[in-house]
Short mmCIF file of C-alpha atoms in Angstrom, two decimals:
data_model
loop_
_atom_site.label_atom_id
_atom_site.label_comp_id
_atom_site.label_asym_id
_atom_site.label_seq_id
_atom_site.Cartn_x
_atom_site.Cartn_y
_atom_site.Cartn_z
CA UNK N 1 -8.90 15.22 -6.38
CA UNK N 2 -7.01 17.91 -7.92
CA UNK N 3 -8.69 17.39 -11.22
CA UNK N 4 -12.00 17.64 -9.13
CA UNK N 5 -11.77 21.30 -7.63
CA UNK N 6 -13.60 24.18 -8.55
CA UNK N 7 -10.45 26.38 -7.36
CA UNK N 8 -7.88 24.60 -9.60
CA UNK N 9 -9.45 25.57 -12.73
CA UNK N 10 -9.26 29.24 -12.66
CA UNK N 11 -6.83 29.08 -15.84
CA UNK N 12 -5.88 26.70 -18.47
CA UNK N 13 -2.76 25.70 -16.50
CA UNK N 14 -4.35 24.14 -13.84
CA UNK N 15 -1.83 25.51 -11.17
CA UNK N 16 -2.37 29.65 -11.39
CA UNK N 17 -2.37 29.63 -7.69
CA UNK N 18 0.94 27.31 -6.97
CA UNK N 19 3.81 28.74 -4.80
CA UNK N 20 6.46 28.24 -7.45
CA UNK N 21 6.41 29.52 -11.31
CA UNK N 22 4.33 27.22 -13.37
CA UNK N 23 5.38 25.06 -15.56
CA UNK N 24 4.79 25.19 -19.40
CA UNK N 25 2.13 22.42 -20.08
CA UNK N 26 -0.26 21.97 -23.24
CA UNK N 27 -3.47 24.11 -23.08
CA UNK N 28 -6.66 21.59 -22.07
CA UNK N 29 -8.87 20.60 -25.01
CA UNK N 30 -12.49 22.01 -24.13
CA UNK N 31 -14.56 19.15 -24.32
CA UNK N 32 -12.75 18.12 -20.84
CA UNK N 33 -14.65 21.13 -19.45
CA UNK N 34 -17.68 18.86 -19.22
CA UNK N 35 -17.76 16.87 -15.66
CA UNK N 36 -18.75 18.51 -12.56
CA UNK N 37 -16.69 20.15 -10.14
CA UNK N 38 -16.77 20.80 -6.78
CA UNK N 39 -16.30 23.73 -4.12
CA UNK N 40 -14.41 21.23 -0.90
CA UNK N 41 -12.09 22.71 1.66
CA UNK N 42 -8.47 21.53 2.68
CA UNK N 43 -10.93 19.48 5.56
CA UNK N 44 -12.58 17.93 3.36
CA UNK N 45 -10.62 17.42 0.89
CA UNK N 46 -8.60 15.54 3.81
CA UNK N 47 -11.51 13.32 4.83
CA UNK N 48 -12.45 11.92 1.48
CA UNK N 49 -8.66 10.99 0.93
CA UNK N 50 -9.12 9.48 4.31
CA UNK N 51 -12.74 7.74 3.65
CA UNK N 52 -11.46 4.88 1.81
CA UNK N 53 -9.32 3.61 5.43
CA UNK N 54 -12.15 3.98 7.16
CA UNK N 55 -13.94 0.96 5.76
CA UNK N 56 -10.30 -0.85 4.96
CA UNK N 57 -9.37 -0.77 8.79
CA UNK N 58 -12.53 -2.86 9.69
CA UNK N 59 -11.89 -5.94 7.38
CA UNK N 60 -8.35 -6.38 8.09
CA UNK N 61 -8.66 -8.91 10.98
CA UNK N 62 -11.92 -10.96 9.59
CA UNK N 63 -10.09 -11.04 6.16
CA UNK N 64 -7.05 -13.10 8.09
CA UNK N 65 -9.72 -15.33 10.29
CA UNK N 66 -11.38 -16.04 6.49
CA UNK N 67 -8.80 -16.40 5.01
CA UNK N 68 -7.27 -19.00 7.18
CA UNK N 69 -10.66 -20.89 7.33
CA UNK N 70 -12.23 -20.70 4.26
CA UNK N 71 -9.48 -20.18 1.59
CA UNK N 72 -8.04 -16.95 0.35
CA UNK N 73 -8.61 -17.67 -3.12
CA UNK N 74 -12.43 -16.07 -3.50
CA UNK N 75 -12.17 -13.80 -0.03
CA UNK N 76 -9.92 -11.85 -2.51
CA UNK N 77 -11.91 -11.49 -5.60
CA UNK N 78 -14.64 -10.97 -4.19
CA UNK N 79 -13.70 -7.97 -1.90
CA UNK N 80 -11.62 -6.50 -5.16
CA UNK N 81 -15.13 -7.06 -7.07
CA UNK N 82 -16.79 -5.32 -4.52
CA UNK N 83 -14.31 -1.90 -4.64
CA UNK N 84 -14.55 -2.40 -8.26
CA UNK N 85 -17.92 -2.13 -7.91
CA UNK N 86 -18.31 1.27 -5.94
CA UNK N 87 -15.36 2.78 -8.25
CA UNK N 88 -17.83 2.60 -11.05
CA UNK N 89 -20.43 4.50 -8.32
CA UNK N 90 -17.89 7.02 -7.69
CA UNK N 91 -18.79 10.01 -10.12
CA UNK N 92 -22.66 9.70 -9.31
CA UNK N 93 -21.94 9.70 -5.60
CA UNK N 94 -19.67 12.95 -5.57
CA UNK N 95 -22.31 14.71 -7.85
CA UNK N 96 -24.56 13.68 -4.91
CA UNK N 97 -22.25 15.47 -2.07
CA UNK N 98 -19.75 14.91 -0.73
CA UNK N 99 -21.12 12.83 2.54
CA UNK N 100 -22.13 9.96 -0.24
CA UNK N 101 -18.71 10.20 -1.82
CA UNK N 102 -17.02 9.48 1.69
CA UNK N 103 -19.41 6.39 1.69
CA UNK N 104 -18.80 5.38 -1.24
CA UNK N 105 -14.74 5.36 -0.60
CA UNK N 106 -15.56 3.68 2.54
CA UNK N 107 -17.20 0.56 1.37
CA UNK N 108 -14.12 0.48 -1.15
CA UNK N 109 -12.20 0.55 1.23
CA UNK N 110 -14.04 -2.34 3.22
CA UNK N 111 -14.03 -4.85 0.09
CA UNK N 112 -10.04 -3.88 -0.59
CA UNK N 113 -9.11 -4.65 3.61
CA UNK N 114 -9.19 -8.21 2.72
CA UNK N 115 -7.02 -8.19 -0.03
CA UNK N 116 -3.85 -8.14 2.14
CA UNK N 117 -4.59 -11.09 4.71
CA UNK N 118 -5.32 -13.08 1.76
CA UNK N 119 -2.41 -12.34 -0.04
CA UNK N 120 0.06 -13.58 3.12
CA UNK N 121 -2.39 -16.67 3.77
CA UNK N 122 -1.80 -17.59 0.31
CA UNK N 123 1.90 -17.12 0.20
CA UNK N 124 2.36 -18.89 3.44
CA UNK N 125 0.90 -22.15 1.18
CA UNK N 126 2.91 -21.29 -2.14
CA UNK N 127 6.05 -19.70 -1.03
CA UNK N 128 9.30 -22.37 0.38
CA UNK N 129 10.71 -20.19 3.03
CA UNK N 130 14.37 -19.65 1.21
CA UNK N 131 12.32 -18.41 -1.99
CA UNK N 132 10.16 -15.84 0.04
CA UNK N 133 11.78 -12.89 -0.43
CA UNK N 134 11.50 -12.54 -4.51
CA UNK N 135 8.07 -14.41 -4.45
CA UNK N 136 6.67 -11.65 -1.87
CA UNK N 137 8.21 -8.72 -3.19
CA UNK N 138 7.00 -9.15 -7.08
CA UNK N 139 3.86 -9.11 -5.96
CA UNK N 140 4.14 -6.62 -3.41
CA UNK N 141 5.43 -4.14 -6.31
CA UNK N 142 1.86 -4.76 -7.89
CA UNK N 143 0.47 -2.02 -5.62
CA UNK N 144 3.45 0.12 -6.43
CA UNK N 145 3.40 -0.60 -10.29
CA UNK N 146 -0.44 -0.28 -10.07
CA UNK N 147 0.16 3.20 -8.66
CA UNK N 148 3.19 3.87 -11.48
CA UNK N 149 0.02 3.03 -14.22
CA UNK N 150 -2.62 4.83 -12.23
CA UNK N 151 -1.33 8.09 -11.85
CA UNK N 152 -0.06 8.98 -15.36
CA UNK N 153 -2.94 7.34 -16.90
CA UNK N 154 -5.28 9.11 -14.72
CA UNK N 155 -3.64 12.78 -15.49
CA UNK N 156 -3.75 11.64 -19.44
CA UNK N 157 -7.38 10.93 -18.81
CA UNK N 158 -8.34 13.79 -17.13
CA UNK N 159 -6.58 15.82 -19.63
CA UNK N 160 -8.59 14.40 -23.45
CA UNK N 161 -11.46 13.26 -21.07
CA UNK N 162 -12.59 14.20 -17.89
CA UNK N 163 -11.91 12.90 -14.30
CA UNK N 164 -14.98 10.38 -14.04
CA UNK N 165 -13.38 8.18 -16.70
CA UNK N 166 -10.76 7.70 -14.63
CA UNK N 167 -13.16 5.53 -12.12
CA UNK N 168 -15.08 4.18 -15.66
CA UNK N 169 -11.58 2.95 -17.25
CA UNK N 170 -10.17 1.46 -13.96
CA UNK N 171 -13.75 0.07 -12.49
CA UNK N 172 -14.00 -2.07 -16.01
CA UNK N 173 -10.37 -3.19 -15.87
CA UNK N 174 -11.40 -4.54 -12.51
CA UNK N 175 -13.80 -6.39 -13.65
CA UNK N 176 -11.72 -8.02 -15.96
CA UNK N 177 -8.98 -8.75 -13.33
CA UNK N 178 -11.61 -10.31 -11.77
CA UNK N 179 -12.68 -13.16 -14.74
CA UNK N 180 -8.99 -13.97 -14.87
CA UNK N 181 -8.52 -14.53 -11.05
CA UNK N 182 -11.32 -16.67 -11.07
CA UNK N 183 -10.02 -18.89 -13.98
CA UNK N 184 -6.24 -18.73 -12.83
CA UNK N 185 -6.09 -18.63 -9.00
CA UNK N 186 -5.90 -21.26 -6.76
CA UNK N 187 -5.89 -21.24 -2.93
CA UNK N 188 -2.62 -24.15 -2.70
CA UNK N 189 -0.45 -26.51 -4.72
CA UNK N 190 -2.99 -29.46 -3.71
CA UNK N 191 -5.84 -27.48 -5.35
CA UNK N 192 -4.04 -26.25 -8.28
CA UNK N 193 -4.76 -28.35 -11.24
CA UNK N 194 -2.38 -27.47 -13.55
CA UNK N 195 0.96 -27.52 -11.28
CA UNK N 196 3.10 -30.76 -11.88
CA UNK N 197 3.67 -33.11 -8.83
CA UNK N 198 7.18 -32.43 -8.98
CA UNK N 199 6.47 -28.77 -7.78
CA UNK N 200 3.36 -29.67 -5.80
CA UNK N 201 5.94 -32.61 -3.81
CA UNK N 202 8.88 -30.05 -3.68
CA UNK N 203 6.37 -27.00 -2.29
CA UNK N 204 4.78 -29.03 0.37
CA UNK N 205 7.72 -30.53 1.50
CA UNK N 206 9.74 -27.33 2.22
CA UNK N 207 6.88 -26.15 4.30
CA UNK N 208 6.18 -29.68 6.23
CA UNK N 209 8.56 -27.86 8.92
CA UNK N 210 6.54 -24.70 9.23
CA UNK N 211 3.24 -24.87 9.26
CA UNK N 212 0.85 -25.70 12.11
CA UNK N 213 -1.10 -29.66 12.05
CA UNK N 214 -4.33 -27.83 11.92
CA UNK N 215 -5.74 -23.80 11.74
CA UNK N 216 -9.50 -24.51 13.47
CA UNK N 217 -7.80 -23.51 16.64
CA UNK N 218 -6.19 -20.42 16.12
CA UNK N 219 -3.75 -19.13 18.99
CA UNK N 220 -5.17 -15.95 19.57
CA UNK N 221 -3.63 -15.23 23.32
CA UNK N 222 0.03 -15.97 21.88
CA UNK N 223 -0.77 -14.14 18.64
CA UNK N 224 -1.55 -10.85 20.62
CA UNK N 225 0.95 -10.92 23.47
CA UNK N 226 3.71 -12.13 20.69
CA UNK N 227 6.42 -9.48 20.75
CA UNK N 228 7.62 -9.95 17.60
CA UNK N 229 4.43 -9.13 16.31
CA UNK N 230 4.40 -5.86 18.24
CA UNK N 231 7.84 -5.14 16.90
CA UNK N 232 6.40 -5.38 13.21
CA UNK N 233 2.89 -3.39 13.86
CA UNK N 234 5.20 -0.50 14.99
CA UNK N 235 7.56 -0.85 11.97
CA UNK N 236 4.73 -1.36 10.04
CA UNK N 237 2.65 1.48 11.20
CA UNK N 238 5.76 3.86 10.86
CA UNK N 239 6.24 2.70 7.50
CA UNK N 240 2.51 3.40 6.27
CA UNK N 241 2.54 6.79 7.66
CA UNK N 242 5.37 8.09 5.60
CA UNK N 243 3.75 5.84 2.48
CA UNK N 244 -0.09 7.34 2.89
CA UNK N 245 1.16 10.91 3.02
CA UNK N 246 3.18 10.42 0.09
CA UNK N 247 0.17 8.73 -2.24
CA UNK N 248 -2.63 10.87 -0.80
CA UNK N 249 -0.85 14.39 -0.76
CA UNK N 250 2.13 14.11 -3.16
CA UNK N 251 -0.16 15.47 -6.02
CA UNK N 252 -1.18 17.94 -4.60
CA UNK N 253 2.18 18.81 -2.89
CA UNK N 254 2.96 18.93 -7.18
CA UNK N 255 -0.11 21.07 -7.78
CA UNK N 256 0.05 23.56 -5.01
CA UNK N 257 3.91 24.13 -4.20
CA UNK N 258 6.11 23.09 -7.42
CA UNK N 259 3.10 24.33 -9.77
CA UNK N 260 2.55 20.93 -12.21
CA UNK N 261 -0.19 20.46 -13.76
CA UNK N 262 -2.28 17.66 -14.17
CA UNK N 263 -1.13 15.88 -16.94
CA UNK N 264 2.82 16.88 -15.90
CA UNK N 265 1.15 16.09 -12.44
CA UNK N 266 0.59 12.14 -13.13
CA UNK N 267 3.88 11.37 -14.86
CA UNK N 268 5.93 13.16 -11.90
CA UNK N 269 3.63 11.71 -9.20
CA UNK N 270 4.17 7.90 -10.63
CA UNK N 271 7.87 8.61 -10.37
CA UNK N 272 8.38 7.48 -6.64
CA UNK N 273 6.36 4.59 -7.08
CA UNK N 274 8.55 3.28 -10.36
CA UNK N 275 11.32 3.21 -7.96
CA UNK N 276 10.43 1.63 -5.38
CA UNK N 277 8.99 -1.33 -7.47
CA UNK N 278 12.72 -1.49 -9.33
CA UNK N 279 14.28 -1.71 -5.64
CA UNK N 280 11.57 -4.19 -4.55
CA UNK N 281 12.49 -6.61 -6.78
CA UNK N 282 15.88 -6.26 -6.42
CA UNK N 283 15.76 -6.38 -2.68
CA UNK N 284 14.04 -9.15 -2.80
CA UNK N 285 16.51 -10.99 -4.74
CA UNK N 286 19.53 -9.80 -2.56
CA UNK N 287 17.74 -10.95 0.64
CA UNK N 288 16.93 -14.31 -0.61
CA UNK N 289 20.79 -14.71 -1.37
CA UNK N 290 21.90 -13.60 1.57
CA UNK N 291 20.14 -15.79 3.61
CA UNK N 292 20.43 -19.18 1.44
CA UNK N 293 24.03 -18.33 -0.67
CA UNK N 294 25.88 -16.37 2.51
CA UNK N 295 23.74 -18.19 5.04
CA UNK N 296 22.95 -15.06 7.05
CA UNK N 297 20.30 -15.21 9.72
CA UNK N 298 16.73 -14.40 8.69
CA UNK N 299 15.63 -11.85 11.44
CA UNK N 300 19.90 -10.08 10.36
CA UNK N 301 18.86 -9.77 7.01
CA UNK N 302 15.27 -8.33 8.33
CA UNK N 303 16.54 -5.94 10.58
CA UNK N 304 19.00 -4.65 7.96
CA UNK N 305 16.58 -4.19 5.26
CA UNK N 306 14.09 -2.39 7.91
CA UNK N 307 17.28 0.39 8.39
CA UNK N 308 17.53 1.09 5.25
CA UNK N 309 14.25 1.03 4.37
CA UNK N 310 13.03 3.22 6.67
CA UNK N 311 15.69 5.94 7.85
CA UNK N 312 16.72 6.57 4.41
CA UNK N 313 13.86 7.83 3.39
CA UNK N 314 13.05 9.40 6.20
CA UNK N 315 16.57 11.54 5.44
CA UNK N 316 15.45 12.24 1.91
CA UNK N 317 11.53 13.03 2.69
CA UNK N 318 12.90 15.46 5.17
CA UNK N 319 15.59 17.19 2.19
CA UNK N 320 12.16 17.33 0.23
CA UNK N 321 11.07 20.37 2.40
CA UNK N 322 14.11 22.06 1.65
CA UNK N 323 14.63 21.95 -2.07
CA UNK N 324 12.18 25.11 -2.13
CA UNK N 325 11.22 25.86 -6.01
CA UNK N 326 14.02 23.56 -6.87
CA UNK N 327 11.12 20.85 -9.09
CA UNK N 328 14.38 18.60 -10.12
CA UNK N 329 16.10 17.85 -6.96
CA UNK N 330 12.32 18.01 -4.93
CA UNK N 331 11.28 15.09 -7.57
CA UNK N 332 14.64 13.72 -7.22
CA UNK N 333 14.54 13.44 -3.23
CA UNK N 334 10.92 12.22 -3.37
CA UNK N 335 11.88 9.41 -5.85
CA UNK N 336 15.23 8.29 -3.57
CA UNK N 337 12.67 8.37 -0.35
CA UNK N 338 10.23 6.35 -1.74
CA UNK N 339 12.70 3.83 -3.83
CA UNK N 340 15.00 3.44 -0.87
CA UNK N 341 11.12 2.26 1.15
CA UNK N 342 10.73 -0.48 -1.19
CA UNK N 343 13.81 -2.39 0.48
CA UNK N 344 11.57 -2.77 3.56
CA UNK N 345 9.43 -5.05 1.68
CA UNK N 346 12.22 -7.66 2.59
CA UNK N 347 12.24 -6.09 5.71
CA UNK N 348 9.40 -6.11 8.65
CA UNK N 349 7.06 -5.97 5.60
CA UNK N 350 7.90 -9.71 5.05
CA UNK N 351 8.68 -11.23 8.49
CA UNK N 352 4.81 -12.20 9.29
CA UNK N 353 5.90 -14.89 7.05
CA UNK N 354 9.07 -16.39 9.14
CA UNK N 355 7.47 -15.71 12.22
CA UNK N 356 4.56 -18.05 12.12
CA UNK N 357 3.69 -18.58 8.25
CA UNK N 358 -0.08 -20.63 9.35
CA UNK N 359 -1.06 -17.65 10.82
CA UNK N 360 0.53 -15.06 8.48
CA UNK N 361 -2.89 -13.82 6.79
CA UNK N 362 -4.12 -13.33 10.36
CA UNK N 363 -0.72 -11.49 11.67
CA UNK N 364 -0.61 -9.21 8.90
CA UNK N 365 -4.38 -8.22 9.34
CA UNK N 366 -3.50 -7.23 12.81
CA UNK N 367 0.08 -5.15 11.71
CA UNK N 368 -2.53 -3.84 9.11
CA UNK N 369 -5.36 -2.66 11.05
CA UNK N 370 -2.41 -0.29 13.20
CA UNK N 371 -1.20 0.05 9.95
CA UNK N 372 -4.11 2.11 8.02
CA UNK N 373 -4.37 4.29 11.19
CA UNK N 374 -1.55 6.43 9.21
CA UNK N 375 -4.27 6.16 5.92
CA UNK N 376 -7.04 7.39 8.09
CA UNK N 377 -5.66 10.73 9.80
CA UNK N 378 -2.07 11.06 7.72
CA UNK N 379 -4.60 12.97 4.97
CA UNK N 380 -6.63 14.78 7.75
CA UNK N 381 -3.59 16.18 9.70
CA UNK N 382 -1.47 16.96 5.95
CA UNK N 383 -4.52 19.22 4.97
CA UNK N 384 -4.67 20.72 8.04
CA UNK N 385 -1.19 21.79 8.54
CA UNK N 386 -0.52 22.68 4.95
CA UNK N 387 -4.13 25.36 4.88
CA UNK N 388 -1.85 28.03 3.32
CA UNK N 389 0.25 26.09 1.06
CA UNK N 390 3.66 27.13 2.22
CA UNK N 391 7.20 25.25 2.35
CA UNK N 392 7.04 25.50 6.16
CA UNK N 393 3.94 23.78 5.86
CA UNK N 394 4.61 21.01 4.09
CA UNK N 395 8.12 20.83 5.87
CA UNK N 396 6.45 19.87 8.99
CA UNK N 397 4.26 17.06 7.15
CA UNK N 398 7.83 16.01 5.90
CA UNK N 399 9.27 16.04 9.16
CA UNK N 400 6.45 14.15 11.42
CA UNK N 401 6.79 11.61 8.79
CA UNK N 402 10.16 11.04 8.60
CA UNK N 403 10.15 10.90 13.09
CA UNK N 404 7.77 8.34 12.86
CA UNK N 405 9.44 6.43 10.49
CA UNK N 406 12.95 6.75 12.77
CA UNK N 407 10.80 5.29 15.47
CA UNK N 408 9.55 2.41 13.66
CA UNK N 409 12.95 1.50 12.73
CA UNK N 410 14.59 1.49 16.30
CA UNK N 411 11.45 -0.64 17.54
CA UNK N 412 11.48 -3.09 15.20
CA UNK N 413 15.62 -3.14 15.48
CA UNK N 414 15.30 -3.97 19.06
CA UNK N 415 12.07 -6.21 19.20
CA UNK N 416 12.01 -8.62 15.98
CA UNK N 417 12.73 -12.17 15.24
CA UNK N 418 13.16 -14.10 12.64
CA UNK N 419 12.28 -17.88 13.49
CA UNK N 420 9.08 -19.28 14.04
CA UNK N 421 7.16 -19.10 16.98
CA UNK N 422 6.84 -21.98 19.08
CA UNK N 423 3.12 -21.35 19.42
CA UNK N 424 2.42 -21.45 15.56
CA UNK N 425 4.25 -24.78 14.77
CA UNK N 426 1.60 -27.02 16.98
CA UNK N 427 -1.99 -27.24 17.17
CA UNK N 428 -3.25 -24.80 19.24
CA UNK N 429 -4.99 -26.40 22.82
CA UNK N 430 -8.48 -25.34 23.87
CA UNK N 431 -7.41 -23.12 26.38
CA UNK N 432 -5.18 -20.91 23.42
CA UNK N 433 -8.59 -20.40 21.65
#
C-alpha cells in the first residue's frame, strides 16, 4: 500500500512527508518507476486493507461445517488456490479502480476463511491431546513466519522491481504450495498412507477418549449457548484487534511517523512477527510440559498463557505511542508487544481443541467470524483517527487496542475451561440438531 501511493513518491526517499527525520536509505533504481500509482485517501486506503475480511468473515462457519463433513484436506487447498488465484488478479484490478481492487481482496479473503476451520478439524484428528500445544503452535507460527518472509521480501521487491511483482512472486509460490499439499496432505492417520501403524495405533488411541461416535449430527444449540466458547470469541476477538492493527497499519505507522522507507520499511515491519514465531514455539513447548511433566490443569495453564499474552502487549503497544522519534525503542516496544502475543497461541488461541476437539474446526469458525470483525473496521477506524499523522493520533489507535485486549483477558480469565464438554463427547440426539 505504501509502495502504491501517488503521495509517497514525491522524493527518492520514499518518506519526505514523515513526522520524524528520515532515515538514510539507498536511492531507488529507475526502472522501479514503471507500475502505476494511485491517488487513494486515508478512507480508502482503510477499506482496501479492510476488503480482504470482508469476504474472510463469510466462510468461517461453512469452512468448520465442511470441514467436519467432508474432510479438511481439499476444503483447504482449494480455498488457498482460490486467493492464490485473485493475488495474481491483483495489479490489473487496482489499475481498474479501486472498487475492483476491494473485490478482488474480498474474494481472497473468501477462499483464505476456510483455511482456519480446516486447520483445527485436522489437528483435532492428528494431534494426542498432551502433544497439542507444540503441534498447534508450529504451525500457527506459519502465518507469523509467512508475514516475517512477506514483508522484507515485498520491500526488496518493490525496491529492484515494482510493487505488482510482489502479488506475481507470491501468487506463483502459491501455486506451488498448492502441488505439494495435494501430494503430501492427508485428512487423518487412517487415510495417510505413508504413516506406520505404530503411530496410526498410538494417534487414534489417545483420542478414543475425546472425540464424538459420529459428526452427522452436529450440536449446534450446545455449541452456541456453550460458555466456554463465549469466553474464547471474546479473548479471541480482543486478541485480533490488537494483531490486525498491527499487520495492516504498522507500515505505514513506519512510513508516516518514524520516516522508513520501503525497503528499511519491510525488514523493520517483519520484526514483530519474527518474535512472536520464536515465543510461539517456545510457548508451546513450555505448556505442553507443564501440563504432562508438572501435571498442571489444562484450562491453569490456558488462562496463564492468555495473561501474558494479552496484557503484556497491551503494556508495550501502549509505550509505543510514547517513544516519539525514538525509531529504536518504538521498534523495540512493537517487537516485545507482538512477541509477548505469540504466548497466547497456547492460550485461548488453542483451547477450541480441549474443549470439544470433534467440533474444533466448527468452534474456531465461530471465535473466527467475531474474530475478523477487528480485520474489517480495525483498518477503517486506524485511518480515520490517524488523518494527520500525529503521535496523538496513533496513540489513541495504541490505546483502544491495548483496552480491548485488557478486556479480552479478564473475560476469558473468568469464563474458560479446559475439559471437554459433555455435549461433544456423545452423539448428538435429533433434537441437538
Amino acid at each position: 500500500m505504501v509502495e502504491m501511493l501517488n503521495n509517497t513518491q514525491k522524493s527518492s526517499t520514499n518518506h519526505s512527508g514523515s513526522l520524524c527525520p528520515a532515515h538514510n536509505s539507498p536511492e531507488r533504481p529507475k526502472h522501479n518507476q514503471t507500475a502505476s500509482m494511485y491517488d487513494w485517501d486515508s478512507e480508502t486506503q482503510g477499506w482496501i486493507l479492510g476488503a480482504f475480511f470482508y469476504g474472510y468473515i463469510l466462510t468461517q462457519i461453512p469452512g468448520g461445517y465442511l470441514a467436519s463433513r467432508c474432510g479438511p484436506k481439499w476444503l483447504l487447498g482449494l480455498g488457498v488456490l482460490g486467493t492464490v488465484l485473485f493475488t495474481l488478479l491483483t495489479p490489473l484490478a487496482a489499475d481498474l479502480g479501486a472498487n475492483y481492487l476491494f473485490a478482488v481482496r474480498v474474494f481472497e479473503g473468501i477462499g483464505e476463511g476456510v483455511t482456519y476451520p480446516a486447520m483445527y478439524t485436522m489437528w483435532a484428528a492428528w494431534a494426542p491431546p498432551l502433544e497439542r500445544s507444540r503441534l498447534f503452535s508450529i504451525s500457527y507460527i506459519g502465518g507469523q513466519l509467512g508475514t516475517v518472509i512477506a514483508l522484507p521480501l515485498s520491500g526488496e521487491i518493490c525496491f529492484y522491481l515494482d510493487w505488482t511483482y510482489v502479488f506475481y512472486i507470491f501468487g506463483a509460490i502459491g501455486l506451488f504450495w498448492f502441488i505439494l499439499w495435494s501430494f503430501l496432505a492427508f485428512d487423518s492417520p487412517n487415510t495417510h498412507p505413508r504413516i506406520s501403524e505404530e503411530e496410526r495405533i498410538y494417534i487414534n488411541a489417545s483420542l478414543k477418549d475425546e472425540l464424538a461416535v459420529s459428526t452427522n449430527n452436529i450440536p449446534w444449540r450446545a455449541i452456541v449457548t456453550s460458555r466456554p466458547l463465549w469466553a474464547i470469541v471474546v479473548a479471541h476477538f480482543s486478541f485480533n484487534w490488537s494483531f490486525y492493527t498491527l499487520l495492516t497499519l504498522l507500515p505505514t505507522y513506519m512510513n508516516d511517523i518514524l520516516g522508513f522507507s520501503i525497503q528499511q520499511n519491510g525488514m523493520l515491519s517483519a520484526l514483530p512477527y519474527l518474535g512472536c514465531s520464536i515465543v510461539a514455539v517456545l510457548a508451546g513447548q513450555f505448556a505442553d510440559y507443564l501440563r504432562e511433566t508438572c501435571l498442571y490443569s489444562t484450562i491453569r495453564v490456558r488462562k496463564a498463557f492468555t495473561i501474558v499474552g494479552m496484557l503484556f502487549p497491551a503494556l508495550f503497544l501502549v509505550a509505543t505511542g510514547y517513544t516519539g522519534c525514538n525509531y529504536i525503542l518504538a521498534i523495540t516496544f512493537l517487537t516485545l508487544s507482538s512477541s509477548l502475543g505469540g504466548v497466547a497461541s497456547s492460550g485461548f488461541n488453542i483451547n477450541h481443541l480441549d474443549i470439544a476437539p470433534s467440533y474444533a474446526g466448527i468452534l474456531l469458525s465461530i471465535t473466527n467470524t467475531f474474530a475478523t470483525i477487528p480485520g474489517m473496521v480495525g483498518p477503517v477506524i486506524g485511518r480515520g483517527l490517524t488523518r494527520h499523522n500525529t503521535l496523538e493520533e496513533w496513540q489513541s489507535v495504541f490505546y483502544i487496542a491495548a483496552a480491548i485486549n485488557v478486556l479480552g483477558a479478564f473475560v476469558y480469565t473468568l469464563f474458560g475451561e479446559g475439559k471437554v464438554q459433555p455435549w461433544a463427547i456423545r452423539t448428538s440426539s435429533s433434537h441437538e440438531k
